[in-house]
mmCIF file with all atom_site columns, C-alpha atoms in Angstrom:
data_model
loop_
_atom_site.group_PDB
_atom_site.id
_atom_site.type_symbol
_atom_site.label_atom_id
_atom_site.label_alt_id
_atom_site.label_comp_id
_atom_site.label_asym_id
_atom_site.label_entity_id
_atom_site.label_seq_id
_atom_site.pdbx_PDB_ins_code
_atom_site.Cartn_x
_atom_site.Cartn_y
_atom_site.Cartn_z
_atom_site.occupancy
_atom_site.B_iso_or_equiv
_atom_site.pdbx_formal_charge
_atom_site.auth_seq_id
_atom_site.auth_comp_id
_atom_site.auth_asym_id
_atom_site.auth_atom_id
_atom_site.pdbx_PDB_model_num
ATOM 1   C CA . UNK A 1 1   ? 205.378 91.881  145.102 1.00 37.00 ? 162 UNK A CA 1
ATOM 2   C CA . UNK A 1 2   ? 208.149 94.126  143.944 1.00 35.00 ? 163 UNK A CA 1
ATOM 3   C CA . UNK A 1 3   ? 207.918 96.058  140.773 1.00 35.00 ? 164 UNK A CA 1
ATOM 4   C CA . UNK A 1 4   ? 209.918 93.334  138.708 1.00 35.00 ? 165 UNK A CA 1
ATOM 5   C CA . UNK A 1 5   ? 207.387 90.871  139.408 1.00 36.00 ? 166 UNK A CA 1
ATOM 6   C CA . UNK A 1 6   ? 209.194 89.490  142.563 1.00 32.00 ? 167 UNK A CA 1
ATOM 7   C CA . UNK A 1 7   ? 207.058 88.301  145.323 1.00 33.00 ? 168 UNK A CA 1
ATOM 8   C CA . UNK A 1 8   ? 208.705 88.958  149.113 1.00 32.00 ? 169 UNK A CA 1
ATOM 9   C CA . UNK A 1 9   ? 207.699 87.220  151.822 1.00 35.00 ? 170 UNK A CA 1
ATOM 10  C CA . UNK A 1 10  ? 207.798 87.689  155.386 1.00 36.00 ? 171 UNK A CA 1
ATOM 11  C CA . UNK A 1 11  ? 211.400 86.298  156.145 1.00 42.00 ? 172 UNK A CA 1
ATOM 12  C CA . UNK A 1 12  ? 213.936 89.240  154.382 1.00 38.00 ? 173 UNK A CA 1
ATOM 13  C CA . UNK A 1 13  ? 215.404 85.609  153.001 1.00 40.00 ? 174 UNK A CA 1
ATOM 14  C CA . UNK A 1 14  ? 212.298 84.069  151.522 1.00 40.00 ? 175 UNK A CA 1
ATOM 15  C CA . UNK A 1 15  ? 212.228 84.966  147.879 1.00 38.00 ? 176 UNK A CA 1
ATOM 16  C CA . UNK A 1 16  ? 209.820 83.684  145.478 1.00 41.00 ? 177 UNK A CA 1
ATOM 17  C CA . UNK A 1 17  ? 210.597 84.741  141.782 1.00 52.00 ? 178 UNK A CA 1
ATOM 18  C CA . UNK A 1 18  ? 207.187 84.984  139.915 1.00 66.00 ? 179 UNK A CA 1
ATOM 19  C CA . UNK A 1 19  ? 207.757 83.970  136.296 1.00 83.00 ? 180 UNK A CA 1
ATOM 20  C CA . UNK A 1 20  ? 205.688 87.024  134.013 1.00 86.00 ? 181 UNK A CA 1
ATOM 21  C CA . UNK A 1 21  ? 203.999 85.051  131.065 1.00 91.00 ? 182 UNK A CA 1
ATOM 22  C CA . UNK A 1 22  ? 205.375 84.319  127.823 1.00 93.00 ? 183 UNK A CA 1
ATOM 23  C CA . UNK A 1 23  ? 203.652 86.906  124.903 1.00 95.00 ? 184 UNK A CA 1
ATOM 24  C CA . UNK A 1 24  ? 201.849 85.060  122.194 1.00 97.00 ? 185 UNK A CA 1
ATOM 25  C CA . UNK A 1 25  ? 202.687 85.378  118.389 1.00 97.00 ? 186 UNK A CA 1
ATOM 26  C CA . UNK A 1 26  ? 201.073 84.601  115.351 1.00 97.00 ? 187 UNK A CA 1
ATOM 27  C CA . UNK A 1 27  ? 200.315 81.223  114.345 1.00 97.00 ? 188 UNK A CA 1
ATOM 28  C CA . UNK A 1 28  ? 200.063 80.209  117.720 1.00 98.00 ? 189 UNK A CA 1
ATOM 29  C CA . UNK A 1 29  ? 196.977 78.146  119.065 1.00 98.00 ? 190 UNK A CA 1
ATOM 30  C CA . UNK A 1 30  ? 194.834 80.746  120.832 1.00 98.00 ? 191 UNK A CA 1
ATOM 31  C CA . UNK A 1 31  ? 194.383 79.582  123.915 1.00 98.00 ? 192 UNK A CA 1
ATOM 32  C CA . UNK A 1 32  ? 190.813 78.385  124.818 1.00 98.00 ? 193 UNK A CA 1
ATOM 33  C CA . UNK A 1 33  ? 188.461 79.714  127.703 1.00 98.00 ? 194 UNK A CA 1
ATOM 34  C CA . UNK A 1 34  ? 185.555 79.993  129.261 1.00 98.00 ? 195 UNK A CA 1
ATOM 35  C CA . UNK A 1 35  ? 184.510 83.422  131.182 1.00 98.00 ? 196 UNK A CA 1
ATOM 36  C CA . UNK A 1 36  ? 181.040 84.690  133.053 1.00 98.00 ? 197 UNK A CA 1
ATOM 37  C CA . UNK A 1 37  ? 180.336 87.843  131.110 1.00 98.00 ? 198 UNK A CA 1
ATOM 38  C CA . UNK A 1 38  ? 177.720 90.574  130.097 1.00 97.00 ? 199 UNK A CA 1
ATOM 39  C CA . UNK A 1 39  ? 176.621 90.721  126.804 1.00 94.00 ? 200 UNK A CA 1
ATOM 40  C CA . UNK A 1 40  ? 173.339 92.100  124.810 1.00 83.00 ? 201 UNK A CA 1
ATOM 41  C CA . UNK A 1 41  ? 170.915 89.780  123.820 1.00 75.00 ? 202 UNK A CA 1
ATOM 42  C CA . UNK A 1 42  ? 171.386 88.189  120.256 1.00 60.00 ? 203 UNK A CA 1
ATOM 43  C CA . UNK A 1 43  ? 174.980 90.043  120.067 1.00 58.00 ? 204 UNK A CA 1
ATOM 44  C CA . UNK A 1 44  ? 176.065 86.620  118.850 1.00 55.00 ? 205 UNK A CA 1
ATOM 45  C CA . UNK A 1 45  ? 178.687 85.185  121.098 1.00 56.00 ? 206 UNK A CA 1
ATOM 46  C CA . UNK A 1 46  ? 176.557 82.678  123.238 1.00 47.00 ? 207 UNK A CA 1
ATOM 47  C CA . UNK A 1 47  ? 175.530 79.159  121.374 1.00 38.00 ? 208 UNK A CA 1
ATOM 48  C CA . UNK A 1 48  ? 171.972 79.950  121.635 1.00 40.00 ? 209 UNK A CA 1
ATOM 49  C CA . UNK A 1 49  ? 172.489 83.070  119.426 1.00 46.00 ? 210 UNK A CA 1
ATOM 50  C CA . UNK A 1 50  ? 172.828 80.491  116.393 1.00 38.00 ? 211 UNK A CA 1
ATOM 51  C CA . UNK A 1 51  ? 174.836 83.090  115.001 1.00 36.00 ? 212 UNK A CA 1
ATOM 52  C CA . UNK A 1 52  ? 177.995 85.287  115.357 1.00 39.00 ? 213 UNK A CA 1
ATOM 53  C CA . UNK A 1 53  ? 178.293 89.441  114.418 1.00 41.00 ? 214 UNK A CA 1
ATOM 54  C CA . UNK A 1 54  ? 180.439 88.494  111.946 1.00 40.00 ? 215 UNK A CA 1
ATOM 55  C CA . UNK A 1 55  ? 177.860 87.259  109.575 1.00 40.00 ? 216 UNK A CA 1
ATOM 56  C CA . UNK A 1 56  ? 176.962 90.389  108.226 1.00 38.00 ? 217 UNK A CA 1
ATOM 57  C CA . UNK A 1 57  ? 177.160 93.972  109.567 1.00 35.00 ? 218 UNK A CA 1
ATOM 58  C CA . UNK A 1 58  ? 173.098 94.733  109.158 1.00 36.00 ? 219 UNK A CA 1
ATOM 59  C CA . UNK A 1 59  ? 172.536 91.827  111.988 1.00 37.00 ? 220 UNK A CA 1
ATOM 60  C CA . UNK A 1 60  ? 175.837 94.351  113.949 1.00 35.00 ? 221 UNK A CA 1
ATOM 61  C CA . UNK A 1 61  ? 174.322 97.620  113.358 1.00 34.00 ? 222 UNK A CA 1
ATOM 62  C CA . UNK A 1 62  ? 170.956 96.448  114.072 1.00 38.00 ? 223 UNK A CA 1
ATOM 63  C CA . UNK A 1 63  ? 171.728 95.590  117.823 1.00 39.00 ? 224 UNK A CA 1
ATOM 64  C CA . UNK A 1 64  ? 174.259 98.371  117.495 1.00 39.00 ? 225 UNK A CA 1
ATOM 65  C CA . UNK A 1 65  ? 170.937 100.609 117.282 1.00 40.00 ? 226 UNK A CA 1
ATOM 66  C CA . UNK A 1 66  ? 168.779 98.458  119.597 1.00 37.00 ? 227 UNK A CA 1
ATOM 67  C CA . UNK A 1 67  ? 171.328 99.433  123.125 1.00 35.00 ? 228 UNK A CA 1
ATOM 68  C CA . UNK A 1 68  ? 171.713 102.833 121.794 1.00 39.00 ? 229 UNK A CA 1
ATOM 69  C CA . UNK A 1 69  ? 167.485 103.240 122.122 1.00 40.00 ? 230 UNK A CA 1
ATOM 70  C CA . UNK A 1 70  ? 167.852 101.361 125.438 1.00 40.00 ? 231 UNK A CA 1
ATOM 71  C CA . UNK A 1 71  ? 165.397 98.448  123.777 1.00 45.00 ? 232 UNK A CA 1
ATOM 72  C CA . UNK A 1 72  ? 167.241 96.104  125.588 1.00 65.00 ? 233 UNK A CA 1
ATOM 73  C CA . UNK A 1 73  ? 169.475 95.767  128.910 1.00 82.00 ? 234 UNK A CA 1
ATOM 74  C CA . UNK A 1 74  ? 172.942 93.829  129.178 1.00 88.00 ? 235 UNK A CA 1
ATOM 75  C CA . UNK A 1 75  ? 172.133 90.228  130.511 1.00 93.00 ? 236 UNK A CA 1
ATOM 76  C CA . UNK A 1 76  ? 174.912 87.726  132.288 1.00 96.00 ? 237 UNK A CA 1
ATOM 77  C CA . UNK A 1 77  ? 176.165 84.981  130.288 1.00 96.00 ? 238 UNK A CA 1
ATOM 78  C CA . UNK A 1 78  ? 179.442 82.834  129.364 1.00 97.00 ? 239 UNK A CA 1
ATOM 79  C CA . UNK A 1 79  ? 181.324 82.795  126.497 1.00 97.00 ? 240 UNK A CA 1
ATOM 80  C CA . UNK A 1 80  ? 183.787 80.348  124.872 1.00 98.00 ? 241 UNK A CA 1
ATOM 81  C CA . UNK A 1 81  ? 186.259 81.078  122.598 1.00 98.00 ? 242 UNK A CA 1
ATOM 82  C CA . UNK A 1 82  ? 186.032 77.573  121.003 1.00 97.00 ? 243 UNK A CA 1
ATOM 83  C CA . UNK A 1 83  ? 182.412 77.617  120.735 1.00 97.00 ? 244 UNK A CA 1
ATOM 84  C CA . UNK A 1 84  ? 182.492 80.807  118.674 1.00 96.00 ? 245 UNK A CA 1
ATOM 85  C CA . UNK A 1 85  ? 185.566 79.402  116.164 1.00 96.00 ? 246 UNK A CA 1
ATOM 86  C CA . UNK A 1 86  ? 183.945 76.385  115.831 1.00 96.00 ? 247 UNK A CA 1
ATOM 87  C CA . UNK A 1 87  ? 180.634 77.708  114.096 1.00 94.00 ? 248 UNK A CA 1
ATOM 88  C CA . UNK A 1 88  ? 183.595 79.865  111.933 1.00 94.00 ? 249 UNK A CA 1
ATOM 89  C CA . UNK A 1 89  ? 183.899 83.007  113.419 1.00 93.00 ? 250 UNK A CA 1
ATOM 90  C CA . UNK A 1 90  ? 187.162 85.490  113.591 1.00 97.00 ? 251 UNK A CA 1
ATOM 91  C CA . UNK A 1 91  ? 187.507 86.950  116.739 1.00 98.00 ? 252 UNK A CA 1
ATOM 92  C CA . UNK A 1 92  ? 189.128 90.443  118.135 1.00 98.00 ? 253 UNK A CA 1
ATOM 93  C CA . UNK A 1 93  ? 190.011 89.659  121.837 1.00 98.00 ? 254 UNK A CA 1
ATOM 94  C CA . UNK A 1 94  ? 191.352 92.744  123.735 1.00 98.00 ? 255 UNK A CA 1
ATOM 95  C CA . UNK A 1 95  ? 192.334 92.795  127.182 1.00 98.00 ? 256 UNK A CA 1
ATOM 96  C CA . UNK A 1 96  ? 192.350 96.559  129.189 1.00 98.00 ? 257 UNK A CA 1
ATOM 97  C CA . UNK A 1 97  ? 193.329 97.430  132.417 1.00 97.00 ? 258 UNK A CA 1
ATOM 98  C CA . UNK A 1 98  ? 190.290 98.671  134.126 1.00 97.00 ? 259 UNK A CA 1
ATOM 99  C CA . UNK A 1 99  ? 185.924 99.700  132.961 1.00 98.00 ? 260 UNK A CA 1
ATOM 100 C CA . UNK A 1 100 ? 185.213 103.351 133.138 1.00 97.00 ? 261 UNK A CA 1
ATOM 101 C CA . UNK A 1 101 ? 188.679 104.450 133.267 1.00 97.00 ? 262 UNK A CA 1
ATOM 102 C CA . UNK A 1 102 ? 189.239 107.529 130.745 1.00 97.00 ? 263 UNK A CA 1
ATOM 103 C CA . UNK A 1 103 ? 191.601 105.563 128.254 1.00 96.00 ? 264 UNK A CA 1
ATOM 104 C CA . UNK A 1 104 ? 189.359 102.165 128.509 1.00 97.00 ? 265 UNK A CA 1
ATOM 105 C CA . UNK A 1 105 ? 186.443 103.855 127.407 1.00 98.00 ? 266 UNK A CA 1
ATOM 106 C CA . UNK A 1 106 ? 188.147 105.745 124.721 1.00 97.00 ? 267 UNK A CA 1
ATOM 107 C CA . UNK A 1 107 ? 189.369 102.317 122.920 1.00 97.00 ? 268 UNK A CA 1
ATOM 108 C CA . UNK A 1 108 ? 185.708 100.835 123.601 1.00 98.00 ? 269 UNK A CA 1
ATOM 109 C CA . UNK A 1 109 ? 184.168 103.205 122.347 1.00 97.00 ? 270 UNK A CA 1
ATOM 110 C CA . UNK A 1 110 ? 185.979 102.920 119.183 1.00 97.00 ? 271 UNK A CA 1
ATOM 111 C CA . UNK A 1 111 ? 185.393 99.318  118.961 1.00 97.00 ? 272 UNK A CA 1
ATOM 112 C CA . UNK A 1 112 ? 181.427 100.327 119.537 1.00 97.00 ? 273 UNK A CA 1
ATOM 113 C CA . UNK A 1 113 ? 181.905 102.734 116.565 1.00 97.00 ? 274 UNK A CA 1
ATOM 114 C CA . UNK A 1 114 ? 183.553 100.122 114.096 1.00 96.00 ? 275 UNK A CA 1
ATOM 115 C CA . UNK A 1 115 ? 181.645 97.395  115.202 1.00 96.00 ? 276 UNK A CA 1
ATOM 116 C CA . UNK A 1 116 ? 179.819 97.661  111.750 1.00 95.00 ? 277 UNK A CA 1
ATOM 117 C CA . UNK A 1 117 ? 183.114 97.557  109.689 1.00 94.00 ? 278 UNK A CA 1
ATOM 118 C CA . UNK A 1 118 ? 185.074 94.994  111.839 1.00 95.00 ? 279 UNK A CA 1
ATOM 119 C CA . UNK A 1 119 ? 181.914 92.555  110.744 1.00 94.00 ? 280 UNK A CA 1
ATOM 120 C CA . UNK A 1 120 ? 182.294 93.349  107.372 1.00 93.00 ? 281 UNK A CA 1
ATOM 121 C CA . UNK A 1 121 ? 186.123 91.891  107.821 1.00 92.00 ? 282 UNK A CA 1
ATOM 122 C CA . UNK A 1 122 ? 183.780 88.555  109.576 1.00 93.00 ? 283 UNK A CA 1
ATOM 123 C CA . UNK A 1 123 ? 184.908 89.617  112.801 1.00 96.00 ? 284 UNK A CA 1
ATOM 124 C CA . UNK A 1 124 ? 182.648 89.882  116.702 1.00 96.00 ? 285 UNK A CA 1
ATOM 125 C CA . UNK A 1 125 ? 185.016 91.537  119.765 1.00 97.00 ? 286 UNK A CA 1
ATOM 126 C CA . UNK A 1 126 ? 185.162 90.820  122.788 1.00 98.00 ? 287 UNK A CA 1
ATOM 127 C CA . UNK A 1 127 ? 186.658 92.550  125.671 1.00 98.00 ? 288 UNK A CA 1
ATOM 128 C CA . UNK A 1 128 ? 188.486 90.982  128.874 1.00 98.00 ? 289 UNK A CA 1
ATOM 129 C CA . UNK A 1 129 ? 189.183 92.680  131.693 1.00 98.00 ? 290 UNK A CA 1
ATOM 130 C CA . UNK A 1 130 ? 189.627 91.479  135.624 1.00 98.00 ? 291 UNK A CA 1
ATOM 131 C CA . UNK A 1 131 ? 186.885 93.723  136.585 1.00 98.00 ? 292 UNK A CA 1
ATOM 132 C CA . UNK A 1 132 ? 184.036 92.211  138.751 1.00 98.00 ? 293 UNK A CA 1
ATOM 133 C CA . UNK A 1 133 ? 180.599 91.532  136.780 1.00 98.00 ? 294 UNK A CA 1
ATOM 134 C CA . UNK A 1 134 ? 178.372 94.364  138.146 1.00 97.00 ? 295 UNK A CA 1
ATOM 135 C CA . UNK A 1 135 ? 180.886 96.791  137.177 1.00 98.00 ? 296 UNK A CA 1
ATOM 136 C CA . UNK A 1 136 ? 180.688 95.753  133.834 1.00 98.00 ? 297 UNK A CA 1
ATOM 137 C CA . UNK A 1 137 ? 177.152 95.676  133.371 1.00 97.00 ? 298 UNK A CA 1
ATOM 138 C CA . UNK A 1 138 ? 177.485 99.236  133.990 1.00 97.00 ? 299 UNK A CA 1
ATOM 139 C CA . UNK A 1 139 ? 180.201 99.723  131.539 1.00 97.00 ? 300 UNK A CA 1
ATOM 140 C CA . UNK A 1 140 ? 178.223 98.219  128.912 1.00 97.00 ? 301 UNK A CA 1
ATOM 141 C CA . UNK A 1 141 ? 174.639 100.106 129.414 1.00 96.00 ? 302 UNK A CA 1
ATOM 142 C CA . UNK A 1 142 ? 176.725 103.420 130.176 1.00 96.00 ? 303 UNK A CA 1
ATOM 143 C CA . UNK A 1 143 ? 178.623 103.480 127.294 1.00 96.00 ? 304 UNK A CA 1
ATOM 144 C CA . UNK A 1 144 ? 176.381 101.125 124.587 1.00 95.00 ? 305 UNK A CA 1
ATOM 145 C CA . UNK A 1 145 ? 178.511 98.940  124.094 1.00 97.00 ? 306 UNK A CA 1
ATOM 146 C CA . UNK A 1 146 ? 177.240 96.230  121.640 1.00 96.00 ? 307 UNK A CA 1
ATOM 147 C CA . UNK A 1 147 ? 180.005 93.734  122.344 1.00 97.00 ? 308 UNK A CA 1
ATOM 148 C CA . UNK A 1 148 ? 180.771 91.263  125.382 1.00 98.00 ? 309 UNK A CA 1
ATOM 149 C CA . UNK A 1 149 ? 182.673 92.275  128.252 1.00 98.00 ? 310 UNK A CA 1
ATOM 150 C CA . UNK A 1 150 ? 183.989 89.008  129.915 1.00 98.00 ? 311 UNK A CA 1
ATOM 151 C CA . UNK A 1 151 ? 185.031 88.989  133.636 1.00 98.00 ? 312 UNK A CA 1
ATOM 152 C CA . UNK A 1 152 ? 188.571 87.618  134.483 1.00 98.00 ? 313 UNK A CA 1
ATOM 153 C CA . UNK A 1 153 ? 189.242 88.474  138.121 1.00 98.00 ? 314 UNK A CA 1
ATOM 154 C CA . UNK A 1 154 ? 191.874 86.214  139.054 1.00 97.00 ? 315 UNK A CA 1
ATOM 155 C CA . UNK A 1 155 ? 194.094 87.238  135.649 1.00 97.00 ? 316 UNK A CA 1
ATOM 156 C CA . UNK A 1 156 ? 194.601 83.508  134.216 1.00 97.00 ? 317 UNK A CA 1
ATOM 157 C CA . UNK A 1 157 ? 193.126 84.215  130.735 1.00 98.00 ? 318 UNK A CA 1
ATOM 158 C CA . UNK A 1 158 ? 195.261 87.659  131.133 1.00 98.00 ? 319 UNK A CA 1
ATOM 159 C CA . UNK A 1 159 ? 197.854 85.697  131.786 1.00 97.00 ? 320 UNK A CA 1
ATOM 160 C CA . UNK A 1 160 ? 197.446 82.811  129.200 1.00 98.00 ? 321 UNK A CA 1
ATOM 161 C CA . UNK A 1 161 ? 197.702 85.409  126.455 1.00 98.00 ? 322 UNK A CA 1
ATOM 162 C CA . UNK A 1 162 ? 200.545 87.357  127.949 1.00 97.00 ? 323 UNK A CA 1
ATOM 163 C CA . UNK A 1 163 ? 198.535 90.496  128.601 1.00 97.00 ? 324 UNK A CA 1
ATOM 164 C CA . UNK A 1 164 ? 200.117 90.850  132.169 1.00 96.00 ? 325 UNK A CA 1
ATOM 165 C CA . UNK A 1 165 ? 203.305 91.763  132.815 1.00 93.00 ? 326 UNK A CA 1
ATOM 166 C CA . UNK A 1 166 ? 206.076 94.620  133.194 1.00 88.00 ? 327 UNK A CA 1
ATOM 167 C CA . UNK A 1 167 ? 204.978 98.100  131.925 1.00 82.00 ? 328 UNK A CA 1
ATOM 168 C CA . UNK A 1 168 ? 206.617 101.396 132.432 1.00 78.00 ? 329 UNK A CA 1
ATOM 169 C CA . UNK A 1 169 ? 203.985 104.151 133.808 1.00 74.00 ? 330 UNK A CA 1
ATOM 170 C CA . UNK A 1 170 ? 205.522 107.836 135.233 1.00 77.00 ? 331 UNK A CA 1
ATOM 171 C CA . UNK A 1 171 ? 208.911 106.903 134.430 1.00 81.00 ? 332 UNK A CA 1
ATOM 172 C CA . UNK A 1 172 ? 208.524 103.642 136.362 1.00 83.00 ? 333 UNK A CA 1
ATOM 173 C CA . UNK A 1 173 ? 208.699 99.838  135.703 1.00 85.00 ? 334 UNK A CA 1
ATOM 174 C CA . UNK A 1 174 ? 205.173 98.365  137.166 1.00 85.00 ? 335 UNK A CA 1
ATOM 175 C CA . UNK A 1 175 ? 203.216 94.733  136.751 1.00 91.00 ? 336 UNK A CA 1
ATOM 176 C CA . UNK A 1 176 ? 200.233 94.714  135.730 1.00 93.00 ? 337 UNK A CA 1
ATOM 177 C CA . UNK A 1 177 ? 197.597 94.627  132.777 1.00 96.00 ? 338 UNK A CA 1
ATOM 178 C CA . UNK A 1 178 ? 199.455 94.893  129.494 1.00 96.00 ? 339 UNK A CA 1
ATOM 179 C CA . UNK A 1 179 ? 196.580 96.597  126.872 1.00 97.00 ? 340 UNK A CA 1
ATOM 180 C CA . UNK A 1 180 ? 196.924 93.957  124.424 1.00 98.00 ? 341 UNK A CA 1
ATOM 181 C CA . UNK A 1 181 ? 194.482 93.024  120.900 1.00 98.00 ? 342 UNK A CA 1
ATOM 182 C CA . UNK A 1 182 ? 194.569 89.344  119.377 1.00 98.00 ? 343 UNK A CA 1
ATOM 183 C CA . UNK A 1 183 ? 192.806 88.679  116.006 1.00 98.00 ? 344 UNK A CA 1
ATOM 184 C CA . UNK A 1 184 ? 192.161 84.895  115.916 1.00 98.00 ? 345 UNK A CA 1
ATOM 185 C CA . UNK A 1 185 ? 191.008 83.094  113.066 1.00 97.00 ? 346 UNK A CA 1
ATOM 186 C CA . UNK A 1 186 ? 188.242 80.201  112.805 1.00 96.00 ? 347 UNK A CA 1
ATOM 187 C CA . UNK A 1 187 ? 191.175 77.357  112.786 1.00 97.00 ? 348 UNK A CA 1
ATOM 188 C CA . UNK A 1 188 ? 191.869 78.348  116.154 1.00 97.00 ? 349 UNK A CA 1
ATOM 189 C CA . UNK A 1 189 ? 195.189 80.313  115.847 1.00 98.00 ? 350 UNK A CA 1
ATOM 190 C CA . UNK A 1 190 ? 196.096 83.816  116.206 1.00 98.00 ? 351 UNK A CA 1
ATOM 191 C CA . UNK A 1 191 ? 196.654 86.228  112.985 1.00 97.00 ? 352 UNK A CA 1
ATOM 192 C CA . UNK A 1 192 ? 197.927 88.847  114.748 1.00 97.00 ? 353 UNK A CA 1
ATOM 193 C CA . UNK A 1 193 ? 199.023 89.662  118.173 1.00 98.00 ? 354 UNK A CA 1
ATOM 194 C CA . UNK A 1 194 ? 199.464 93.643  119.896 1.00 97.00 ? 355 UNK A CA 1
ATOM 195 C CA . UNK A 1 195 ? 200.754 94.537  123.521 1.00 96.00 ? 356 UNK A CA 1
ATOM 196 C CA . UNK A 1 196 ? 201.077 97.748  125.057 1.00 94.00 ? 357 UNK A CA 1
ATOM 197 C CA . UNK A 1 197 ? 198.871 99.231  122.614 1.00 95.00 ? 358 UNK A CA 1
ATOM 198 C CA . UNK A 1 198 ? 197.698 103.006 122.739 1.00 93.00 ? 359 UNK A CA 1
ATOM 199 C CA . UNK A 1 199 ? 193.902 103.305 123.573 1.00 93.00 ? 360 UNK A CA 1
ATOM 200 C CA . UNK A 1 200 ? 193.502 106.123 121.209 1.00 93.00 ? 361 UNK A CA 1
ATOM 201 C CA . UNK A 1 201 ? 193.678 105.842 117.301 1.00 92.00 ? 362 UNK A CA 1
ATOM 202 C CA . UNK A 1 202 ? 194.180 101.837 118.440 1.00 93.00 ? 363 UNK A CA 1
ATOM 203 C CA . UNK A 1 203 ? 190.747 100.689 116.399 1.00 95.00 ? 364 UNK A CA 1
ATOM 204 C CA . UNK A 1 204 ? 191.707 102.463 112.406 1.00 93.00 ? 365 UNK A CA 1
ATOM 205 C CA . UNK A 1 205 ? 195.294 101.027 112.801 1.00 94.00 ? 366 UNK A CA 1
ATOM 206 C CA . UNK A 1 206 ? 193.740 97.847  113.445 1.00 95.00 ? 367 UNK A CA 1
ATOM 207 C CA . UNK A 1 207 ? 191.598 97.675  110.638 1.00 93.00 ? 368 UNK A CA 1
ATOM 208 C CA . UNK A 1 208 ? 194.056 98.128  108.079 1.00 92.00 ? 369 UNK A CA 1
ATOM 209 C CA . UNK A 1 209 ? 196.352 95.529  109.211 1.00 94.00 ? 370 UNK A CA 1
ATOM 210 C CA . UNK A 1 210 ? 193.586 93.058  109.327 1.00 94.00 ? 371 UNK A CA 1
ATOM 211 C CA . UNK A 1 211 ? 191.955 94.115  105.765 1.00 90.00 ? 372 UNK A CA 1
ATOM 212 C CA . UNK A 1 212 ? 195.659 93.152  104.836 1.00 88.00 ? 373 UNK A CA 1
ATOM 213 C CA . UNK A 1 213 ? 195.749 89.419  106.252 1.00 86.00 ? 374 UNK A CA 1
ATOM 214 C CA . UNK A 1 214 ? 192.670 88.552  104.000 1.00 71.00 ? 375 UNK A CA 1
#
């Protein structure tokens, strides 16, 4: 694949243009998925939680503090973005490029340090990335961080959202993972939809646009 997204083949004469996905916007029908992904224990996003962090941010800061004392260990699970919109929940689904990198861990560990104030807006996160499952597990108990991280490895949800595509990094035009944040309401359909966003400072400007949607 060239750098515009053009995929070469073996014959100089065989070329394939790849499409890049279409970016959402707001009022838009988030699209619906299912991923494998780690997540604590009672963090809310799995059916058998009964619950979602929105509801209240003692229930966030309580398993907030729970990883942080290492009571209890990242376990594998799914999660479905309808399931969690259908019991009422508002959800913060961010895509990043890669777990452990410098900049990824910077923006997750903001999220981890506003989890508490995002629920008090009646919102849970959860992170997408195409990383493999182990590598997230590490992520998660390395860093603390009290929200799922859902596995995408072949890039469809990625893609879905628009959160893959053309980028410019060095000076250059490159395809990959676009860092991208969607806030999607309980009926289903985005409020508010951010690509290429900067990992740093990424969280407080967040917040205040979403304290202004209610």
């Amino acid at each position: 694949m060239t750098e515009s997204g053009t995929t070469v083949g073996t014959n100089a004469n065989e070329v394939q243009t790849e499409a890049l996905p279409q970016r959402l916007e707001p009022g838009q029908i988030a699209p619906d998925f299912t991923l494998t992904a780690i997540a604590m224990p009672g963090d809310g996003t799995t059916v058998a939680d009964g619950a979602f962090a929105g509801d209240g941010a003692d229930e966030t800061v309580e398993g907030a503090d729970s990883i942080a004392g290492a009571a209890v260990n990242p376990a594998e699970t799914t999660v479905t973005l309808s399931e969690l919109t259908a019991r009422g929940a508002r959800v913060i689904l961010y895509f990043y490029p890669a777990a452990m990198t410098p900049g990824c861990t910077t923006e997750a560990c903001d999220f981890r340090d506003n989890i508490a104030r995002l629920g008090t807006l009646g919102y849970t996160v959860i992170g997408v990335s195409k990383d493999p499952i182990d590598k997230l597990r590490r992520f998660a108990e390395r860093d603390h961080l009290p929200f799922p991280l859902l596995s995408d490895p072949d890039l469809a949800v990625h893609k879905a959202y628009g959160a893959y595509g053309e980028k410019k990094l060095y000076g250059k035009t490159h395809v990959g993972v676009l860092r991208s944040t969607f806030a999607i309401g309980a009926d289903g359909r985005i409020l508010l939809a951010r690509y290429n966003v900067r990992a740093k400072g990424h969280v407080e400007s967040l917040m205040k646009t979403l304290a202004k949607l209610d």
